[in-house]
Amino acid sequence: MLRAALRSLLQHKLRLSLTLLAVVVGVAFVAGTYIFTDSLKRSFDALFSAPQPDVSISVDTGFNQQGGGGGGGGAAAGDQAATLPQSLVATVSKVSGVAAAYGVVSADGALVIGKDGKVVGQNGPPARGSTYVADTAISAIALASGSAPVGPDQVVLLESTATSAGVSIGDSVRIDTPGGTVRPIVVGLATRGISGSDGSTLALFDLPTAQKLMLRKADVVTGVVVRADPGVSQDSLKATLTPLLPANARALTGTQRSADIADRLSTAFQFINVFLLTFAFIALFVAIFLIFNTFSMLVAQRTRELALLRAVGASRAQVRRSVLAEATVLGLIAAVLGVLGGIGVSQGLRLLLRGFGADLPSGPLVIEPRTIVVSLVVGVLVTLVSAYVPARRAAIVPPVAAMRDEITLPNRSLIVRTVSGSVLLLLAFLLARVALSTLDDGTRAAQLAGLSALCALIAVIALAPMLGRGALFVMGWPFSGSAIGRLARENGRRNPRRTAATSSALAIGLALMTTIGVIASSTKASVADVIDTTIGADFVVFGAKFQPFSPDVYRSVKDTAGTSAVTYVRQIPIKVGTEQSVLTGVETDVFPRVVDLTMQSGTISGIGLGQVVVDDKTAATLKLKVGDTVPATFVNGASSLVLKGVYTQAGPYTGWITSIPTLMSIGARELDSAVYVKVAPAGDVGAVRVSLDAALADTPTVKLQDQASLKDQINGQFDRVFGFIYALLALAVIVAFLGIVNTLALSVHERRREVGLLRAVGTSRPQIRRMVVLEAVLISLFGAAIGVALGLVYGSLLQKVLEPQGITKLAVPGGQILWFLALSVVGGVVAALWPAFTASRLDVLKAIASE
Amino acid sequence: MTNAAHATALTKVYGSGDTRVTALDSVDVEIETGRFTAIMGPSGSGKSTLMHCLAGLDFISDGRVWIGDVELSGLSDKNLTKLRRDAVGFVFQAFNLVPTLTALENITLPLDIAGRKPDQAWLDTVIDTVGLRDRLKHRPSELSGGQQQRVACARALASRPTIVFADEPTGNLDSRSGAEVLGFLRRSVDEFGQTIVMVTHDPGAASYADRVLFLADGRIVDEMHGPTADLVLERMKAFEAGRS
Ligand SMILES: Nc1ncnc2c1ncn2[C@@H]1O[C@H](COP(=O)(O)OP(=O)(O)O)[C@@H](O)[C@H]1O
Ligand SMILES: [Mg+2]
């Protein structure tokens, strides 16, 4: 039987090649994801082989690496460097077993300005200013060339930072720091063992310079690194040091630090891996429809042959096994090709990520045995699952079918599918209703909505044959005037299951695309809404990388003529209970004039020292009411605050708000996160802009935004994220179109006698081509229509679920959806080109010859 | 008498070298307008090939072929297709109908493809002659083999073609259904003056024709006017005897 299976594979190789391609694409995506993340992981190995301190002491802030939400209109969480007294270095040095101890500074906010006058690096990753530790035995950062920085006029840059800035050793480079703008000479270039750049930058100074520039204080450090005497273990040294530390500090051994870093990296890689695999499995899921269709049609075409096998004594199980054997061989071949393709995909993913702004470190390709095993298993399993139902159907072909002339497998009724589909649809509806009534519990609502979406998807797949007959009839109406149009429409309708499976594959892809589209446009609309209704200022100054910036900026614009209000805000991380958030300090009398928050109780202008207002969501979560005393912790200590009011959360305006004096009494660095400028009613917006531009001309670290450019910038960031997701989903859509090519090619082959007859009675080649193309367009339009419909429903539901997260406005991207539909038509036409050409070239005589 | 179709020195060769088969060997033939011509001969004698070549379904190796005044050789695929659509009707042995179309839609198919309106009076006449008025809305799968062939005949006549070609139209039918189809072809010649060429190997079927051409090894070897089943059978036997 295996021989029969192999022979049949070879016989149908052309028709199977598309099926093969679909599996290859899916498996390659899976393999490529693993190869990509494994290789990325390997390229970070250098981090662990680099030297590092035996013990490092730092402040245990109890805060996450990333601060809370982005209060103050999109600025990053505020800034407060957690520090230790420098005297601790001397204390530690004296401990026996300590060979050397160094005070270090490492803080965000050293913005390197390139030769082009622009800030180097990307939004998001830190722009660090640190001390250079010359002790090579414990310093992960090594000098690649040049010398260590000494004194206020010398700096060492990370090689990638220097390259981006366009400077080399001997050049002077401008760096804007919390302590002011400096122009030191680059005396050395450093590496940290891994190539590429994550978009972060690093400038290294000696300790006094780093203290002055990054902390603006001479007697504090952010950490102490220790080299142990030979023979002293890291653990015992840590044990000796711990009792000497202040309460908010903690010591970590080198091993622990490595483990911490490895942990963090592995969490990040896990996330990337799962994220990418999701899209790989979507593509594979779509491929299942394609494989299913192919095997169904091959079985149908071979009914006579299978019946003959049965007639000469093959058992049902043998027939079934022979079809499954065919699927296994096909799956294996596809999986092997898929692993090879995975190498290409991993490079493609790297390029894609680079296109979206991440320059990843490069390293050798890593193909773990796990990658190969998973790919083979996935490839074979997907093919087997898809071929199982057709194989069962093959087994029930009666032997007598071999003797019959015309063979038609009985057209099974659609009742079971229709009934179960309707039940599922009802279930989906009920789940969605429950989800809508539990919006307060975000996680639960999301789970219910997801479950509802899954039910609806399966329901639609089950109902598609029934829907398809009607839908194609209606969609084909405009073409029914011509014989060719009617033929195309009826060809699409004659095998509802096949059409449904083909369309469903496309529907899945487009449902996801549309959902993303709805969420994307809703997000943008919500942002625009907040900006329109909340920001009363005409201009806002933000850090170019949304980092905090020097108060000089405020000083240089505050007296601009024609303005009625100019004010600044500062932010620091705050934690109340377990809720990490942002405390924004504002000038209480001016702030309400530039940011119009809806107060549910109290006023911002009324808050004094030690008093705060907070957004309604946080107040509800923490069960707080006006008048309560709130115990809060900060990076450098704790404080009690009195709640004086509650405002309605508006997009990024969330968290705690207090007066500037309160903020400074808690101990914030003197850095602003935003400056708001409101033009006087009689003022000239254009003139104010000119003045502001002039005042900020020499400050590339900040960016002047008006409301429109602010929207543009935020939208641009969303566009990049959503664009990346679209790019990954496109693969599933491509597989779906391969499915249309495949179905049509097989249909044309199946109907070659009919095509021959049409040709004999006078149908021209262009007419035959038009017939096939039209059928493809109807199939893809049907798939696109149900996909878009599903996507609209669930995009809207998701928006409701995400409303507490700030997506308050529902916006349907009408233009985009029309594009989806138009592209589906184009895709259908392209998919039909080859089958249509084949059909029009069929030999009339061969087609009509009686067998 | 004019000719609906004629061929001179018509030669058709399949394959080359060892597998070379001369299916038609310099055949001269004239199909008279308004008459019912049968082509007979043993299996493999070239009957279907002759029909395909006369009907413009297949390209010829040598010689010339005309339908009406139009010479086929030199026509592009596009023009040949148009000629088949407008001037030729076909009835094949099996698989004559498009399964997704109703009987009526199948009948008007060549007209619909051409984008022409059928002549309603003529259509009614044809439908009544084949006796299918109550089956027009049925799909082919809901019709018997005989009914299907009658629909095919109606389709062949619906566009009032210059000539109708039928290749073993009764080959798959029982004798009663076969007789109905043959009777219908006969009537269309007598009542409407239709020209028909029918390939068959059944002497009974040939007896419905006005004239029988006998084909053997790719040549026309004999011809009979006003045939009866017995006469045809006798002539066939004579050939078989002559060959062996
Ligand atoms: N497509 C073809 N390729 C090669 N030889 C063919 C082809 N069609 C017919 N023949 C050969 O041409 C001869 C005549 O065939 P055909 O016209 O079908 O005979 P008939 O219809 O009288 O049975 C036969 O020998 C047949 O084998
Ligand atoms: Mg024949």
PDB file of C-alpha atoms in Angstrom, chain A residues 61-151:
ATOM      1  CA  THR A  61      13.929  50.534  45.285  1.00  0.00           C
ATOM      2  CA  GLY A  62      11.190  47.966  45.152  1.00  0.00           C
ATOM      3  CA  PHE A  63      10.199  49.493  41.813  1.00  0.00           C
ATOM      4  CA  ASN A  64      10.058  47.753  38.502  1.00  0.00           C
ATOM      5  CA  GLN A  65      12.664  48.633  35.922  1.00  0.00           C
ATOM      6  CA  GLN A  66      10.066  50.399  33.859  1.00  0.00           C
ATOM      7  CA  GLY A  67       8.215  53.054  35.810  1.00  0.00           C
ATOM      8  CA  GLY A  68       4.435  53.263  35.942  1.00  0.00           C
ATOM      9  CA  GLY A  69       2.200  54.700  33.246  1.00  0.00           C
ATOM     10  CA  GLY A  70       3.310  57.607  31.123  1.00  0.00           C
ATOM     11  CA  GLY A  71       1.772  60.562  32.893  1.00  0.00           C
ATOM     12  CA  GLY A  72       2.174  64.140  31.760  1.00  0.00           C
ATOM     13  CA  GLY A  73       1.122  63.599  28.166  1.00  0.00           C
ATOM     14  CA  GLY A  74       3.207  60.784  26.860  1.00  0.00           C
ATOM     15  CA  ALA A  75       6.464  61.485  28.687  1.00  0.00           C
ATOM     16  CA  ALA A  76       8.257  58.489  30.147  1.00  0.00           C
ATOM     17  CA  ALA A  77       7.786  57.808  33.817  1.00  0.00           C
ATOM     18  CA  GLY A  78       9.531  60.421  35.791  1.00  0.00           C
ATOM     19  CA  ASP A  79      12.959  60.380  37.112  1.00  0.00           C
ATOM     20  CA  GLN A  80      14.463  60.071  40.512  1.00  0.00           C
ATOM     21  CA  ALA A  81      17.898  58.507  40.863  1.00  0.00           C
ATOM     22  CA  ALA A  82      18.127  56.162  43.803  1.00  0.00           C
ATOM     23  CA  THR A  83      21.375  56.949  45.567  1.00  0.00           C
ATOM     24  CA  LEU A  84      23.656  55.750  48.355  1.00  0.00           C
ATOM     25  CA  PRO A  85      26.048  57.909  50.369  1.00  0.00           C
ATOM     26  CA  GLN A  86      29.540  57.903  48.908  1.00  0.00           C
ATOM     27  CA  SER A  87      30.959  57.206  52.363  1.00  0.00           C
ATOM     28  CA  LEU A  88      29.746  53.645  51.885  1.00  0.00           C
ATOM     29  CA  VAL A  89      32.612  53.083  49.404  1.00  0.00           C
ATOM     30  CA  ALA A  90      35.204  53.749  52.098  1.00  0.00           C
ATOM     31  CA  THR A  91      33.331  51.564  54.578  1.00  0.00           C
ATOM     32  CA  VAL A  92      33.239  48.676  52.136  1.00  0.00           C
ATOM     33  CA  SER A  93      36.899  49.095  51.097  1.00  0.00           C
ATOM     34  CA  LYS A  94      38.015  48.496  54.653  1.00  0.00           C
ATOM     35  CA  VAL A  95      36.257  45.152  54.977  1.00  0.00           C
ATOM     36  CA  SER A  96      38.638  42.238  54.929  1.00  0.00           C
ATOM     37  CA  GLY A  97      38.312  40.142  51.793  1.00  0.00           C
ATOM     38  CA  VAL A  98      37.629  43.242  49.672  1.00  0.00           C
ATOM     39  CA  ALA A  99      40.449  43.823  47.239  1.00  0.00           C
ATOM     40  CA  ALA A 100      38.883  46.948  45.769  1.00  0.00           C
ATOM     41  CA  ALA A 101      35.592  48.845  45.923  1.00  0.00           C
ATOM     42  CA  TYR A 102      34.485  51.522  43.497  1.00  0.00           C
ATOM     43  CA  GLY A 103      31.633  53.965  43.756  1.00  0.00           C
ATOM     44  CA  VAL A 104      29.692  54.020  40.474  1.00  0.00           C
ATOM     45  CA  VAL A 105      27.044  56.236  38.944  1.00  0.00           C
ATOM     46  CA  SER A 106      24.656  55.040  36.293  1.00  0.00           C
ATOM     47  CA  ALA A 107      21.632  57.099  35.325  1.00  0.00           C
ATOM     48  CA  ASP A 108      19.486  57.859  32.346  1.00  0.00           C
ATOM     49  CA  GLY A 109      19.673  61.239  30.694  1.00  0.00           C
ATOM     50  CA  ALA A 110      23.083  61.702  29.053  1.00  0.00           C
ATOM     51  CA  LEU A 111      21.964  62.666  25.564  1.00  0.00           C
ATOM     52  CA  VAL A 112      24.716  62.477  22.997  1.00  0.00           C
ATOM     53  CA  ILE A 113      24.235  64.990  20.197  1.00  0.00           C
ATOM     54  CA  GLY A 114      25.515  63.797  16.842  1.00  0.00           C
ATOM     55  CA  LYS A 115      27.485  65.776  14.283  1.00  0.00           C
ATOM     56  CA  ASP A 116      24.152  66.409  12.532  1.00  0.00           C
ATOM     57  CA  GLY A 117      22.837  68.213  15.622  1.00  0.00           C
ATOM     58  CA  LYS A 118      20.329  65.457  16.403  1.00  0.00           C
ATOM     59  CA  VAL A 119      20.058  63.290  19.497  1.00  0.00           C
ATOM     60  CA  VAL A 120      21.654  59.873  18.961  1.00  0.00           C
ATOM     61  CA  GLY A 121      19.637  56.724  19.674  1.00  0.00           C
ATOM     62  CA  GLN A 122      15.962  55.881  19.599  1.00  0.00           C
ATOM     63  CA  ASN A 123      12.905  56.684  21.630  1.00  0.00           C
ATOM     64  CA  GLY A 124      12.532  54.260  24.486  1.00  0.00           C
ATOM     65  CA  PRO A 125      15.937  52.676  25.176  1.00  0.00           C
ATOM     66  CA  PRO A 126      17.937  54.599  27.788  1.00  0.00           C
ATOM     67  CA  ALA A 127      20.624  57.178  27.089  1.00  0.00           C
ATOM     68  CA  ARG A 128      22.881  56.321  29.974  1.00  0.00           C
ATOM     69  CA  GLY A 129      25.607  58.329  31.620  1.00  0.00           C
ATOM     70  CA  SER A 130      27.875  56.213  33.830  1.00  0.00           C
ATOM     71  CA  THR A 131      31.226  55.966  35.499  1.00  0.00           C
ATOM     72  CA  TYR A 132      34.026  54.124  33.786  1.00  0.00           C
ATOM     73  CA  VAL A 133      35.503  51.468  36.081  1.00  0.00           C
ATOM     74  CA  ALA A 134      39.109  50.906  35.045  1.00  0.00           C
ATOM     75  CA  ASP A 135      39.452  47.611  36.954  1.00  0.00           C
ATOM     76  CA  THR A 136      39.307  45.262  33.951  1.00  0.00           C
ATOM     77  CA  ALA A 137      38.867  42.200  36.158  1.00  0.00           C
ATOM     78  CA  ILE A 138      35.359  43.284  37.138  1.00  0.00           C
ATOM     79  CA  SER A 139      34.281  45.666  34.398  1.00  0.00           C
ATOM     80  CA  ALA A 140      31.867  44.285  31.807  1.00  0.00           C
ATOM     81  CA  ILE A 141      32.577  47.320  29.708  1.00  0.00           C
ATOM     82  CA  ALA A 142      36.010  47.165  28.109  1.00  0.00           C
ATOM     83  CA  LEU A 143      37.988  49.807  26.302  1.00  0.00           C
ATOM     84  CA  ALA A 144      38.346  48.874  22.640  1.00  0.00           C
ATOM     85  CA  SER A 145      40.654  51.779  21.944  1.00  0.00           C
ATOM     86  CA  GLY A 146      41.900  54.955  23.567  1.00  0.00           C
ATOM     87  CA  SER A 147      42.214  55.631  27.264  1.00  0.00           C
ATOM     88  CA  ALA A 148      40.015  55.945  30.342  1.00  0.00           C
ATOM     89  CA  PRO A 149      38.248  59.304  30.935  1.00  0.00           C
ATOM     90  CA  VAL A 150      39.924  61.573  33.455  1.00  0.00           C
ATOM     91  CA  GLY A 151      38.518  64.896  34.587  1.00  0.00           C
TER      92      GLY A 151
END
